[in-house]
Every structure is written in C-alpha cells, then in structure tokens.
PDB file of C-alpha atoms in Angstrom:
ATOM      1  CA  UNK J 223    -134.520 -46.593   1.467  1.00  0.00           C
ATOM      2  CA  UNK J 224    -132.543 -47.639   4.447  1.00  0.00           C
ATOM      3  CA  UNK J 225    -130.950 -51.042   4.060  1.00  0.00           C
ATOM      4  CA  UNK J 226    -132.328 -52.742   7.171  1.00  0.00           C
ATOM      5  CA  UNK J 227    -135.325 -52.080   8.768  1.00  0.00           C
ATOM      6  CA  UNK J 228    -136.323 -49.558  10.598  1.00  0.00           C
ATOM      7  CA  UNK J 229    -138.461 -51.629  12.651  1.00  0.00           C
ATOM      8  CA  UNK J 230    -136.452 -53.489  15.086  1.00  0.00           C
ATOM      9  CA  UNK J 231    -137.742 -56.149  18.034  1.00  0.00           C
ATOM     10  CA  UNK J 232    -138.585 -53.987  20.503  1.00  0.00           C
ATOM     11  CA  UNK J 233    -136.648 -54.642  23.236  1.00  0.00           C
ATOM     12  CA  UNK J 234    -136.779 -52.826  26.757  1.00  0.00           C
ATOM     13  CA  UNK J 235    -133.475 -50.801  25.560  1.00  0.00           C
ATOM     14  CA  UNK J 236    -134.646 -49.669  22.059  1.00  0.00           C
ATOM     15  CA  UNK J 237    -137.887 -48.699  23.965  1.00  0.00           C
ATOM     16  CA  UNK J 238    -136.310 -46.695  26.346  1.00  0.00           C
ATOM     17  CA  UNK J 239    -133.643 -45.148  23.805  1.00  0.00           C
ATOM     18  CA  UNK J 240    -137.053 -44.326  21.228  1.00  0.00           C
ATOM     19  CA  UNK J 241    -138.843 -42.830  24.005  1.00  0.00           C
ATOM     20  CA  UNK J 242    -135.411 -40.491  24.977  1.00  0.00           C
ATOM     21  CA  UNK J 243    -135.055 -39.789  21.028  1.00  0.00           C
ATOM     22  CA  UNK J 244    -138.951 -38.691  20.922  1.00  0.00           C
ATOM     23  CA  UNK J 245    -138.480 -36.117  24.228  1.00  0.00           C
ATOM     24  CA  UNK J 246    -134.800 -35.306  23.024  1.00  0.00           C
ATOM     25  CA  UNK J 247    -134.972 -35.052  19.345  1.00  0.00           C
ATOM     26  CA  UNK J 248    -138.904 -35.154  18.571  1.00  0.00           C
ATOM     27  CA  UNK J 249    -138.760 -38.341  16.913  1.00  0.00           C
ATOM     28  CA  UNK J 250    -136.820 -41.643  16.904  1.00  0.00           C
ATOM     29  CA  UNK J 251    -133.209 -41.540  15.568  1.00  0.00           C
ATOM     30  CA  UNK J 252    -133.004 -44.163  12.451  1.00  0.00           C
ATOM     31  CA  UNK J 253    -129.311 -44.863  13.543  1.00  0.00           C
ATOM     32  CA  UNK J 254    -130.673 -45.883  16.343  1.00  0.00           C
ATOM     33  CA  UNK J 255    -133.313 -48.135  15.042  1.00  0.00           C
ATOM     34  CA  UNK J 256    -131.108 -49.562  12.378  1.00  0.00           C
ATOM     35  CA  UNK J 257    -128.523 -50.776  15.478  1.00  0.00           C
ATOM     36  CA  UNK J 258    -131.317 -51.882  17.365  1.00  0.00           C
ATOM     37  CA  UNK J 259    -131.283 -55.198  15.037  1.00  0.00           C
ATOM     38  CA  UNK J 260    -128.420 -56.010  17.106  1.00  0.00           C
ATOM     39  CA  UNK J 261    -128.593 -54.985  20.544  1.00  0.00           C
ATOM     40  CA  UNK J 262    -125.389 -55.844  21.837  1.00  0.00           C
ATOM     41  CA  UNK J 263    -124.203 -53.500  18.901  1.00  0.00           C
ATOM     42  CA  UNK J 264    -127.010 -50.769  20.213  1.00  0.00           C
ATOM     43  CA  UNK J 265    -125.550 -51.240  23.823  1.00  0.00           C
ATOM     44  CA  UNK J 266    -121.984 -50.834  23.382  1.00  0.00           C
ATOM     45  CA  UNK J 267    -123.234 -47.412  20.706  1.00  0.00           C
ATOM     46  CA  UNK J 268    -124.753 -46.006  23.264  1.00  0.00           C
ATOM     47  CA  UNK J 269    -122.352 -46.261  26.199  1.00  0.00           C
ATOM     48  CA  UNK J 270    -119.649 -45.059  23.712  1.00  0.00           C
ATOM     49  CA  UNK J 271    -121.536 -42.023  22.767  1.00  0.00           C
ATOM     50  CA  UNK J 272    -122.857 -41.393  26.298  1.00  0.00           C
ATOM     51  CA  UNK J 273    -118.673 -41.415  26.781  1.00  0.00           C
ATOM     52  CA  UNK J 274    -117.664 -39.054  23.908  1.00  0.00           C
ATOM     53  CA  UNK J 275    -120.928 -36.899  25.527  1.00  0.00           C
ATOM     54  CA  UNK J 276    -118.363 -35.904  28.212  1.00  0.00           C
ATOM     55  CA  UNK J 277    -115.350 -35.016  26.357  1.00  0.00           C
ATOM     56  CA  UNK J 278    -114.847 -31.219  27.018  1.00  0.00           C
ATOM     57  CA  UNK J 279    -111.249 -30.368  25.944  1.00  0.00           C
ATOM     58  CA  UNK J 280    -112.120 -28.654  22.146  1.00  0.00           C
ATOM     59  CA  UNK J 281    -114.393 -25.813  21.537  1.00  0.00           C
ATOM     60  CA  UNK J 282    -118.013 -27.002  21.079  1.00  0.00           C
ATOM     61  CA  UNK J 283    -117.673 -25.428  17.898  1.00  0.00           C
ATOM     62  CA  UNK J 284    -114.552 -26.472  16.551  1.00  0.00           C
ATOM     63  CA  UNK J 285    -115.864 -29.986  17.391  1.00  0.00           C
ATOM     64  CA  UNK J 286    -119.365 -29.269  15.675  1.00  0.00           C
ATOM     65  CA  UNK J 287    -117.087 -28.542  12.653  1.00  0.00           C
ATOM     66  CA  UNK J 288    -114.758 -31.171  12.293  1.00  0.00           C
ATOM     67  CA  UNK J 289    -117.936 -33.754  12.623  1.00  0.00           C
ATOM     68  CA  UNK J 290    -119.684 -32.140   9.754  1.00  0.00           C
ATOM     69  CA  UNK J 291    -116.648 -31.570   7.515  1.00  0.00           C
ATOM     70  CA  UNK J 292    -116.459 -35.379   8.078  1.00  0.00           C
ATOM     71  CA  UNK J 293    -119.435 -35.815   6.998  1.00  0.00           C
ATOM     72  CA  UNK J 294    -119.582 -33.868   4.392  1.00  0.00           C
ATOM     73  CA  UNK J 295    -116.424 -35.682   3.187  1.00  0.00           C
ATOM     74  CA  UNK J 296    -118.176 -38.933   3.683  1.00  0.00           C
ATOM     75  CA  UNK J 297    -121.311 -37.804   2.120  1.00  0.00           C
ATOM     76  CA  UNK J 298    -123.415 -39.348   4.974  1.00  0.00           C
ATOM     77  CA  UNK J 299    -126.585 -36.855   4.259  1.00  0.00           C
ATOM     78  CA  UNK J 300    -128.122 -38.242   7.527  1.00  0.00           C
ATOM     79  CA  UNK J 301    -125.214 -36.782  10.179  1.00  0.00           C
ATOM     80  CA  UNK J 302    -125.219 -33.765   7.532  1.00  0.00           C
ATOM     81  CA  UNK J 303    -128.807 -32.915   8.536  1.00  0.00           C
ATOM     82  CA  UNK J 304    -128.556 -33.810  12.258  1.00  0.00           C
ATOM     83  CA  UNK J 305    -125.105 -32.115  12.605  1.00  0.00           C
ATOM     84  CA  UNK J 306    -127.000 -28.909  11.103  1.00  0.00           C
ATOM     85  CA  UNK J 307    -129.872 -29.281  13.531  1.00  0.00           C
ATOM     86  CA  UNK J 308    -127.306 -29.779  16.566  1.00  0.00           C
ATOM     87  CA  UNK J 309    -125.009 -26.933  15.404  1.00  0.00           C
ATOM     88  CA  UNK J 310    -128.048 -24.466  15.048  1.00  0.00           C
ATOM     89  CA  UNK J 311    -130.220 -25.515  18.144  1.00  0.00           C
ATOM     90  CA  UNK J 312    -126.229 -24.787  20.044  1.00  0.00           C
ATOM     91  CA  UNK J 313    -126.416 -21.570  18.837  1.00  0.00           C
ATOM     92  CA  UNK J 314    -123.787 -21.555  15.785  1.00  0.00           C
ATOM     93  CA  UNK J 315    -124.143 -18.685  13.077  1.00  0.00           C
ATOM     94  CA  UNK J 316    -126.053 -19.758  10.397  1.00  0.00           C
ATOM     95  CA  UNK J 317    -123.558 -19.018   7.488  1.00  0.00           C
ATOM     96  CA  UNK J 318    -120.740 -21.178   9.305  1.00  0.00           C
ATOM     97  CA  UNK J 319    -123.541 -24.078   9.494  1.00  0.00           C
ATOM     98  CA  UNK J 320    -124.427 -23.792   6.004  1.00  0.00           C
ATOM     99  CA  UNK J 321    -121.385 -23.581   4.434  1.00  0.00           C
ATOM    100  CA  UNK J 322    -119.803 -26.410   5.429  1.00  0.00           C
ATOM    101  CA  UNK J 323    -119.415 -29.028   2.483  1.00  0.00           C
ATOM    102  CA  UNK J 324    -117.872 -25.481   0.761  1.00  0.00           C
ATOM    103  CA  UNK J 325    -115.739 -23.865   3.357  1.00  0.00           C
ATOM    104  CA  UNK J 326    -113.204 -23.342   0.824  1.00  0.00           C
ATOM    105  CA  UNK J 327    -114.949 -20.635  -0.723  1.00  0.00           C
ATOM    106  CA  UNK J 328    -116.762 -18.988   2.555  1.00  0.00           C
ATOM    107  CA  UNK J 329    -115.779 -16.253   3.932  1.00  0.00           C
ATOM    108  CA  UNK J 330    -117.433 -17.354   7.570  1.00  0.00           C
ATOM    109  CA  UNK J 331    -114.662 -18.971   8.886  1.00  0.00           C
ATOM    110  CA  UNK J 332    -111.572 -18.165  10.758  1.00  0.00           C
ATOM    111  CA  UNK J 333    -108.150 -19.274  10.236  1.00  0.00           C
ATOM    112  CA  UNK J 334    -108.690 -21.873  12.766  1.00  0.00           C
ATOM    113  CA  UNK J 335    -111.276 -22.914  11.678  1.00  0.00           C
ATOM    114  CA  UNK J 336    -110.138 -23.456   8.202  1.00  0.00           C
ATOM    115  CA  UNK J 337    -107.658 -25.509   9.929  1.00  0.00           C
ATOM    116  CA  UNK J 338    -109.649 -27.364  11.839  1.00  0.00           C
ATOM    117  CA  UNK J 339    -111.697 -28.450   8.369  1.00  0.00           C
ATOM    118  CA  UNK J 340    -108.696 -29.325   6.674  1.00  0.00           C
ATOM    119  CA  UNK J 341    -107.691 -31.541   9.164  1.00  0.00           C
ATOM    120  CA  UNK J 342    -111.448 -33.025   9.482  1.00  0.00           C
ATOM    121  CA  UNK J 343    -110.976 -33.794   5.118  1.00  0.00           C
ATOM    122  CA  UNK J 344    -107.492 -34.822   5.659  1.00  0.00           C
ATOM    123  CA  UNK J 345    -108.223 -37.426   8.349  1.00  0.00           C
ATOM    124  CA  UNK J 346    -111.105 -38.638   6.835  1.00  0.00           C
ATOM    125  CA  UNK J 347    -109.481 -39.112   2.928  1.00  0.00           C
ATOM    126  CA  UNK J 348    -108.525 -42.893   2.133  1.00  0.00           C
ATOM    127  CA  UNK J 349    -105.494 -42.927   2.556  1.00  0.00           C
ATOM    128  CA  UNK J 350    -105.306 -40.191   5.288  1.00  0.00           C
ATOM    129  CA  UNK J 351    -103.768 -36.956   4.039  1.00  0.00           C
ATOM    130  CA  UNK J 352    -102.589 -35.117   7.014  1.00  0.00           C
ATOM    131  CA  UNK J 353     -99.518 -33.395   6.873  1.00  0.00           C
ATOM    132  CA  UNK J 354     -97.247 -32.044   9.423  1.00  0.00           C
ATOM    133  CA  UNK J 355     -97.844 -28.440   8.455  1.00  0.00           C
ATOM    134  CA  UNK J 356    -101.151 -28.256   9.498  1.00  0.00           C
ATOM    135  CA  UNK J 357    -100.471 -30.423  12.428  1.00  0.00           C
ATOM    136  CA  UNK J 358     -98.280 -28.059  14.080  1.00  0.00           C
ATOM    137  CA  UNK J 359    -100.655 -24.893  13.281  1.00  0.00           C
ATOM    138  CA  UNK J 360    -103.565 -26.812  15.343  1.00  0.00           C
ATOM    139  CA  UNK J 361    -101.515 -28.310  17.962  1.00  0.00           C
ATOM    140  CA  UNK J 362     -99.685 -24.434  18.279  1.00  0.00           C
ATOM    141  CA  UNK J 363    -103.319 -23.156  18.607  1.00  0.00           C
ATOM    142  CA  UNK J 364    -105.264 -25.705  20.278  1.00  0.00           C
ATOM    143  CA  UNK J 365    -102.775 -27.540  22.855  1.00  0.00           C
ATOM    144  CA  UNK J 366    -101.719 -31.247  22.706  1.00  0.00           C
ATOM    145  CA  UNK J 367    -104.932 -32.721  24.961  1.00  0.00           C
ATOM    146  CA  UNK J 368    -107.147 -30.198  22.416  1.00  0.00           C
ATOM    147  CA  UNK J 369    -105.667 -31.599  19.091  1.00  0.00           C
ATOM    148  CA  UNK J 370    -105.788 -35.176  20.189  1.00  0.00           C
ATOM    149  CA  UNK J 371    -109.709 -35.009  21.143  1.00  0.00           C
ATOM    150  CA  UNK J 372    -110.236 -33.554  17.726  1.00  0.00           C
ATOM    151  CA  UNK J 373    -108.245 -36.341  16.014  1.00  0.00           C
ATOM    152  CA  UNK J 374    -110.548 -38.565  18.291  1.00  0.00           C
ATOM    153  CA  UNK J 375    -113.780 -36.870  17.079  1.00  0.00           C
ATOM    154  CA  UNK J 376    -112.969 -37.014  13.552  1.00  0.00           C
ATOM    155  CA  UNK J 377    -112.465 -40.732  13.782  1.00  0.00           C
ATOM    156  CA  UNK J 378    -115.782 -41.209  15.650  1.00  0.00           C
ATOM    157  CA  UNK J 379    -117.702 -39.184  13.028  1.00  0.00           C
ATOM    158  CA  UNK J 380    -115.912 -41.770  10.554  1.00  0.00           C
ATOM    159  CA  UNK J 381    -117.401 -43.974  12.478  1.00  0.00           C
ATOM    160  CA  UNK J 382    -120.952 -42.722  12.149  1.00  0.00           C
ATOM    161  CA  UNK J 383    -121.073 -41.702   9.140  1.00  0.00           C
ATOM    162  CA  UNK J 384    -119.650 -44.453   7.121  1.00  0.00           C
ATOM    163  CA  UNK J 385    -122.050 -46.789   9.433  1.00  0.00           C
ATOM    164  CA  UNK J 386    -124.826 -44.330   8.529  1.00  0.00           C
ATOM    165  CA  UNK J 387    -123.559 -44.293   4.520  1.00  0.00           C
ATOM    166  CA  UNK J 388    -123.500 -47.972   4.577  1.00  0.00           C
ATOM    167  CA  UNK J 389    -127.153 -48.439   5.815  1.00  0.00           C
ATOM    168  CA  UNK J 390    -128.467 -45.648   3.579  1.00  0.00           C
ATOM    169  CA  UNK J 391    -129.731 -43.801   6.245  1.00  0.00           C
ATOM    170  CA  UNK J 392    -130.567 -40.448   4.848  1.00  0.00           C
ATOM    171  CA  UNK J 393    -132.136 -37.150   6.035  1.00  0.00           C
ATOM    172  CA  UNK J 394    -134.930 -37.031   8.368  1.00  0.00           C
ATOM    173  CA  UNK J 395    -136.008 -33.259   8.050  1.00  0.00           C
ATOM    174  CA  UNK J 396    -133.878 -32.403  11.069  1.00  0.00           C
ATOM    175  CA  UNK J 397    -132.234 -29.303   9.099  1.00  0.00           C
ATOM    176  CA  UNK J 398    -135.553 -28.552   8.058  1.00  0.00           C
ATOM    177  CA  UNK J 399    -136.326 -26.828  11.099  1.00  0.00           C
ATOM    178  CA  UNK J 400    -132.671 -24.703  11.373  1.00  0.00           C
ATOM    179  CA  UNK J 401    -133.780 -21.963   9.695  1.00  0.00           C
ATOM    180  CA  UNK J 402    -131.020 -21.410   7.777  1.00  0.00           C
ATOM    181  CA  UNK J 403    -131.744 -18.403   5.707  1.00  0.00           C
ATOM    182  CA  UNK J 404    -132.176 -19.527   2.601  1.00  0.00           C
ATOM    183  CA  UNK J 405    -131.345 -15.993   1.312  1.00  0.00           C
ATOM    184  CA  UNK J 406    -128.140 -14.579   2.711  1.00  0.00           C
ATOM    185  CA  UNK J 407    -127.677 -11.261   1.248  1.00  0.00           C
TER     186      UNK J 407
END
C-alpha cells in the first residue's frame, strides 16, 4: 500500500496530466498521483521529464536498459513493470526485456550492452562503484556526448525509482500486458 494517497486535490494540472495518463498509458500513473499532493513538486516533475523526453544522443535501447538495470538495482517494482511495458510496446526483444534484474547470466545481450548494465549497477551502488575500466570501454564505444547522457539517465532513474521505493508505489499490471513469453524454449 502506497504511502500517501493516491487520491490527490484535484487540481486543473493533475486533471489534465490523469486525463493524458488515461489516453497515453490506459490508466492514471500512481507516481503521478502520489506527486500530485504537492503540485509545485508535480510541476517542476513534469517539465523535467517533458525535458529528458527530448534527449536523443544514446540508443533508445541502451537507454531503456540502463533505466531498468537501475531499477532493478533499486528494487523499485513499479519502474520495473512500466520500464517492461515501455521497452516492449518500443519494440525491444522479449528475452533482453525479461532478463534484466539477471543479465549476468543471459545470453541476450551484447558486449555493450553488458557494459552499459554494469555501469547502470555501478552508478546506482551506495557508494558508486564505477571504475575507469569500464568507463573508457563505453566512452570508446558510445562517444563523450553519448556516455554523459547515459550517466544523466542513470541518475534520473535514481531519481524515480528511489522516489517511487520510498512511497511504496508498486506494480500496476503494466508488464502484464508485454507478453513476455513466459516459456522461452
């Protein structure tokens, strides 16, 4: 049970955001109705998100990665279940998807990939754990402005998830609708 409510006033903004969530998403986002206690909070969210929206430097992919490594490191099951969603509505292969919280032992994912998880755990581990190493292996294969909007994404997905985590906001059926195979032979 989320730690706030999940009814919030409704102002004119979380109307407007819960009506976009409903036509975007099929339902209301319970991020969004748990900042809606504090619209100011809600408002400066959603401007920052509607900013991040238009970074375009790292591969959609790479990007859906590092966000749900985070979260996976986090153990925020709500971005978990939206990230799946997201990643599978995009167009991602199912296995990579699935296997995130145990990449170590898939066989789905490239070498730059494994690097760009790595980096995701190692950012997001208290302290951070990042070593040089793998720094120079993504910056070699991604390019400075590339590397730098991962870093950037990893710290937002902090962001979410440990707001997320904090609240208790948990699943809300999103993955159940990914069709992940649930047998992959």
């Amino acid at each position: 049970m989320a730690r706030v409510s999940l009814t919030p006033p409704r102002t004119v903004l979380f109307r407007l955001i819960e009506w976009y969530s409903r036509r975007t998403y099929g339902r209301p986002l319970d991020p969004a109705r748990a900042l809606a206690h504090n619209p100011r909070v809600l408002w400066s969210d959603l401007r920052f998100e509607l900013s991040v929206g238009k970074w375009k430097g790292l591969d959609p992919d790479l990007k859906a990665l590092a966000e749900m490594a985070t979260a996976a490191a986090i153990g925020c099951s709500w971005c978990m279940d939206f990230g799946y969603w997201v990643s599978r509505e995009r167009g991602m292969a199912p296995e990579k998807v699935h296997d995130v919280p145990t990449w170590r032992d898939s066989d789905a994912y490239t070498p730059l990939e494994r690097d760009v998880l790595a980096y995701a755990e190692a950012m997001t581990a208290t302290p951070p754990t990042v070593d040089d190493e793998l720094v120079d292996r993504l910056r070699d294969q991604l390019g400075e402005p590339a590397l730098v909007e991962l870093t950037a994404m990893v710290a937002v997905e902090n962001l979410r998830s440990r707001i997320n985590s904090a609240l208790d906001l948990t699943s809300q059926g999103f993955k159940d609708g990914c069709e992940i195979p649930t047998d992959r032979t």
